[in-house]
PDB file of C-alpha atoms in Angstrom:
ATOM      1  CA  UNK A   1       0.000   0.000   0.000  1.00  0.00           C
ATOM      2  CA  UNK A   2       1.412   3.457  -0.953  1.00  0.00           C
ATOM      3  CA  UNK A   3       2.514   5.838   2.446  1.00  0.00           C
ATOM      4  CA  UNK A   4       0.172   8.551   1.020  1.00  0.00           C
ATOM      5  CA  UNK A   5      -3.090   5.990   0.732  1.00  0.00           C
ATOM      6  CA  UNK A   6      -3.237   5.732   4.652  1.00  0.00           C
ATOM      7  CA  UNK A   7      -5.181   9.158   5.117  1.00  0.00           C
ATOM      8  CA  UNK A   8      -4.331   9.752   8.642  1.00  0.00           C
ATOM      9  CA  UNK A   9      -0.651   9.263   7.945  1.00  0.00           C
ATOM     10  CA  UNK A  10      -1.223  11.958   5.234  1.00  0.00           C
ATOM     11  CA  UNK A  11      -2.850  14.069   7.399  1.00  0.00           C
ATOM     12  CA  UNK A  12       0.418  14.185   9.974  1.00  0.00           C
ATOM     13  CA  UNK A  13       2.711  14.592   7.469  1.00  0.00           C
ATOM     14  CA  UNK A  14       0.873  17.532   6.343  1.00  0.00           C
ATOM     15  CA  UNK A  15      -0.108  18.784   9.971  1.00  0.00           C
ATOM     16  CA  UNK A  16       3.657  18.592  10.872  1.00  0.00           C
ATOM     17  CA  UNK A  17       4.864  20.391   7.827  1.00  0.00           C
ATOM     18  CA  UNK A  18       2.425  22.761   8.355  1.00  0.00           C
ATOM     19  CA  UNK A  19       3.883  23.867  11.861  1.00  0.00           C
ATOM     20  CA  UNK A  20       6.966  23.085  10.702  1.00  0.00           C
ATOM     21  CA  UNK A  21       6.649  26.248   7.872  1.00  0.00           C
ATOM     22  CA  UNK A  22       3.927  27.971  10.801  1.00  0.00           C
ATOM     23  CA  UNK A  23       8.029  27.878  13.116  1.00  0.00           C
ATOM     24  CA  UNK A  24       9.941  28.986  10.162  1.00  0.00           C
ATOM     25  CA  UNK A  25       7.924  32.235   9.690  1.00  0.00           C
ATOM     26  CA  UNK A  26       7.387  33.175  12.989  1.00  0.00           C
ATOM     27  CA  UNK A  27      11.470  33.029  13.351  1.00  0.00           C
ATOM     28  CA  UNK A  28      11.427  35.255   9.958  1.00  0.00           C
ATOM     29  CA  UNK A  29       8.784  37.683  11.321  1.00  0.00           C
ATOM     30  CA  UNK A  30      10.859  37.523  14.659  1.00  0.00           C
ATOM     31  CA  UNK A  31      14.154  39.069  12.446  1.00  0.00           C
ATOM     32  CA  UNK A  32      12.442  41.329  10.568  1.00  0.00           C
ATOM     33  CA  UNK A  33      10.836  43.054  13.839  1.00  0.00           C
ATOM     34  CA  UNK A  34      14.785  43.007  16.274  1.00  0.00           C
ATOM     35  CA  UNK A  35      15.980  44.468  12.402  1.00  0.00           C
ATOM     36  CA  UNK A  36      13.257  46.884  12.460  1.00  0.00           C
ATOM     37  CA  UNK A  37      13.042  47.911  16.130  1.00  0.00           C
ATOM     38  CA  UNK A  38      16.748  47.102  17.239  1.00  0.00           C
ATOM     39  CA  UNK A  39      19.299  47.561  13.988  1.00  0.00           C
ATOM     40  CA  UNK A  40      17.878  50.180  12.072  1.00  0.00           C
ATOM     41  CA  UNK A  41      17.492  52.660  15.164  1.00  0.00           C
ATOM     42  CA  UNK A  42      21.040  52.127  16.205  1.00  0.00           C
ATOM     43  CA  UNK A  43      22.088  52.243  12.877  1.00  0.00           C
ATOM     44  CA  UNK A  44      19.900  55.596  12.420  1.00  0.00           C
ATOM     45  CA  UNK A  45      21.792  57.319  15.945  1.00  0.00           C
ATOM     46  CA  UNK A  46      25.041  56.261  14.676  1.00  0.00           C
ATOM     47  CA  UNK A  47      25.056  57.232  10.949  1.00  0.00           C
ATOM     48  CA  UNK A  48      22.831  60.493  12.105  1.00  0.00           C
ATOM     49  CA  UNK A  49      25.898  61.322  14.632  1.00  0.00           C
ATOM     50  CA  UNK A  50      28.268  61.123  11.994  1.00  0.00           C
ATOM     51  CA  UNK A  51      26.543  63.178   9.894  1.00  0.00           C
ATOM     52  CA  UNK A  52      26.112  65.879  12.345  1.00  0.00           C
ATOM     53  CA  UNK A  53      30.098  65.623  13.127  1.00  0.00           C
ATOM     54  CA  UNK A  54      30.564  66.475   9.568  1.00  0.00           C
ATOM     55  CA  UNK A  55      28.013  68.827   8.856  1.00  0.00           C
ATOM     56  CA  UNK A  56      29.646  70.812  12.227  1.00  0.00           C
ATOM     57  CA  UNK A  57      33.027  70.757  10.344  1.00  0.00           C
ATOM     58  CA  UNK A  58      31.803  71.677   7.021  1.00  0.00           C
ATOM     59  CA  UNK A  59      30.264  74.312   8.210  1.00  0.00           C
ATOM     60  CA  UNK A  60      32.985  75.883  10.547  1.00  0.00           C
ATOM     61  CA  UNK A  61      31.676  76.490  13.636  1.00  0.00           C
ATOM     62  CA  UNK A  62      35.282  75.267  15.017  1.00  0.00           C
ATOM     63  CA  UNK A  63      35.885  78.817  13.337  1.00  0.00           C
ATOM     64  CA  UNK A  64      33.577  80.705  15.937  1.00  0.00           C
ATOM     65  CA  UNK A  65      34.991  78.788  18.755  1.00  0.00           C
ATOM     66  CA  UNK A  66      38.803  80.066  17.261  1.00  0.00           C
ATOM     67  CA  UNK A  67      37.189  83.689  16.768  1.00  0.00           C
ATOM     68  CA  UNK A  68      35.653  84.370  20.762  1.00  0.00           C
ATOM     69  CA  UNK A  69      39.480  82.643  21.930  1.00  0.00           C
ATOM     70  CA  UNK A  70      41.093  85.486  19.874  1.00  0.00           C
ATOM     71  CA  UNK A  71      38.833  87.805  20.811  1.00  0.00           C
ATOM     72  CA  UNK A  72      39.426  87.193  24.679  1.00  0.00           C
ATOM     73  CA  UNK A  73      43.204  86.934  23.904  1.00  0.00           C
ATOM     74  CA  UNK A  74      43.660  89.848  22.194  1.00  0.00           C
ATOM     75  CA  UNK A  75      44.284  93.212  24.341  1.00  0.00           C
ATOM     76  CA  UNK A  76      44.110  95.740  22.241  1.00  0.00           C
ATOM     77  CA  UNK A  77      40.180  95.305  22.343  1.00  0.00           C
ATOM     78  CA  UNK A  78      38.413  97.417  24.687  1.00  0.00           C
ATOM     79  CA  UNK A  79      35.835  95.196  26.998  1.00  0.00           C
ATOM     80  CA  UNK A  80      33.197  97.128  25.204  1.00  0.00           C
ATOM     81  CA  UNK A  81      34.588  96.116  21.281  1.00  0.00           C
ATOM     82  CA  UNK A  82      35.096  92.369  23.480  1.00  0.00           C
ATOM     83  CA  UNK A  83      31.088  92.061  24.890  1.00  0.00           C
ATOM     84  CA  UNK A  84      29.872  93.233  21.555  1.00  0.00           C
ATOM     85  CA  UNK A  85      32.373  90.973  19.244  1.00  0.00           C
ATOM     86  CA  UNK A  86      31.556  87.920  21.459  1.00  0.00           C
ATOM     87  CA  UNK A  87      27.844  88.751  21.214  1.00  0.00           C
ATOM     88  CA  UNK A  88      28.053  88.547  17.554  1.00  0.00           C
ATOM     89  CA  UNK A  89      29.923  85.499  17.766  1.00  0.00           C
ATOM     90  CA  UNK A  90      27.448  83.591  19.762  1.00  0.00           C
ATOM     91  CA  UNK A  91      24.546  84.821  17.440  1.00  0.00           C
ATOM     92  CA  UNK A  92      26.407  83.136  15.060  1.00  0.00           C
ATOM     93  CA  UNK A  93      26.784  79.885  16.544  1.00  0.00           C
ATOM     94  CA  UNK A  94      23.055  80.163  18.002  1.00  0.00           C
ATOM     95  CA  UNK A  95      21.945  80.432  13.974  1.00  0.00           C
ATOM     96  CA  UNK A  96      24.143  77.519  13.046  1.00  0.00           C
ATOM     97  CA  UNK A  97      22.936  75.340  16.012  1.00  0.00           C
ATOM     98  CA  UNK A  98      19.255  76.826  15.055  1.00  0.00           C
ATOM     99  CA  UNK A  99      19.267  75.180  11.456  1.00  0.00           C
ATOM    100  CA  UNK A 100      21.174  72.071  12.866  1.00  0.00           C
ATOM    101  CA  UNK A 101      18.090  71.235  15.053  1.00  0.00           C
ATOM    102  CA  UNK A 102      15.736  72.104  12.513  1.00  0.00           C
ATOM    103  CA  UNK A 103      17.528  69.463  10.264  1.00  0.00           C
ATOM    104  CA  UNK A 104      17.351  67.051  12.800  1.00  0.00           C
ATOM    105  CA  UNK A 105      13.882  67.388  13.549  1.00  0.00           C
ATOM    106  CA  UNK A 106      13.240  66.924   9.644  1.00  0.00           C
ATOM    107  CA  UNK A 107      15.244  63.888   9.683  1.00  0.00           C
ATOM    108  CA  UNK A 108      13.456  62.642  12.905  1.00  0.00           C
ATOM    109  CA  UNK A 109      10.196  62.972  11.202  1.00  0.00           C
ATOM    110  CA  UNK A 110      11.039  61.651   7.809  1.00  0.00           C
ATOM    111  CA  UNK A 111      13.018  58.619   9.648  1.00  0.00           C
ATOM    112  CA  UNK A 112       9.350  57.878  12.031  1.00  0.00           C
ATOM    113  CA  UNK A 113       7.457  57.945   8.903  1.00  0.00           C
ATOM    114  CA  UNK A 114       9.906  55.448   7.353  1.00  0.00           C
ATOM    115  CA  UNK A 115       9.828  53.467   9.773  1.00  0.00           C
ATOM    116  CA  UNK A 116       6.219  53.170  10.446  1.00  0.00           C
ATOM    117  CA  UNK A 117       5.602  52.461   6.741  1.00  0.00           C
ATOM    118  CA  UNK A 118       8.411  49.661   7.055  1.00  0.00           C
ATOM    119  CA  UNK A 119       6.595  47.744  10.155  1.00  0.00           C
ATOM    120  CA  UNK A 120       3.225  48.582   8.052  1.00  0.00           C
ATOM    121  CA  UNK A 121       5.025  46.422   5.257  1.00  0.00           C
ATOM    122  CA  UNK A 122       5.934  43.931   7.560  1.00  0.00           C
ATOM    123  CA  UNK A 123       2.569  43.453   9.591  1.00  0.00           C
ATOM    124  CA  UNK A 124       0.963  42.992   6.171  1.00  0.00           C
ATOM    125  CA  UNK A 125       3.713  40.039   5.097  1.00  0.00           C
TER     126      UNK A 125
END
């Protein structure tokens, strides 16, 4: 008698590869969601750090910091020409660190948004 005639045999061997696939996706979806909630996060901090380390030496603000130190070193300023120098310095470096954290905030919100349309993708899988 052929193994597939004996119907409750059949049944098992179906039944068991069933949970057998039934494991293998639930370890899939179980990847997906520590990529989703633990890789691309860290991933996110750590490239978004490095881009903020470059974007704060392409855009010189090292050179403010030099500025107020030369400013305080130098004598032959009055304290007057020193408060109002070092006020426009800051202003400066309040502008730069302004549009920084507007970037960031853009990036935030554009990274949620990805992400949330990522786990949509994966729920729906």
């Amino acid at each position: 008698m052929h193994p597939l005639a004996d119907v409750p045999t059949a049944n098992r061997l179906a039944a068991s590869t069933q949970k057998m696939h039934l494991a293998i996706m639930a370890e899939q979806s179980k990847r997906e969601r520590i990529i989703l909630f633990g890789v691309i996060p860290v991933l996110s901090a750590i490239s978004g750090s490095i881009a903020t380390v470059i974007f704060t030496r392409a855009a010189g603000s090292g050179k403010v910091d030099d500025a107020i130190v030369e400013i305080l070193r130098n004598q032959s300023y009055s304290a007057e020409d020193k408060t109002k120098l070092l006020t426009l310095a800051n202003a400066s470096s309040d502008h730069f660190w302004s549009i920084l954290s507007t970037m960031a905030t853009f990036s935030t919100v554009a990274g949620m948004a990805l992400a949330w349309a990522l786990a949509d993708w994966i729920r729906r899988r």
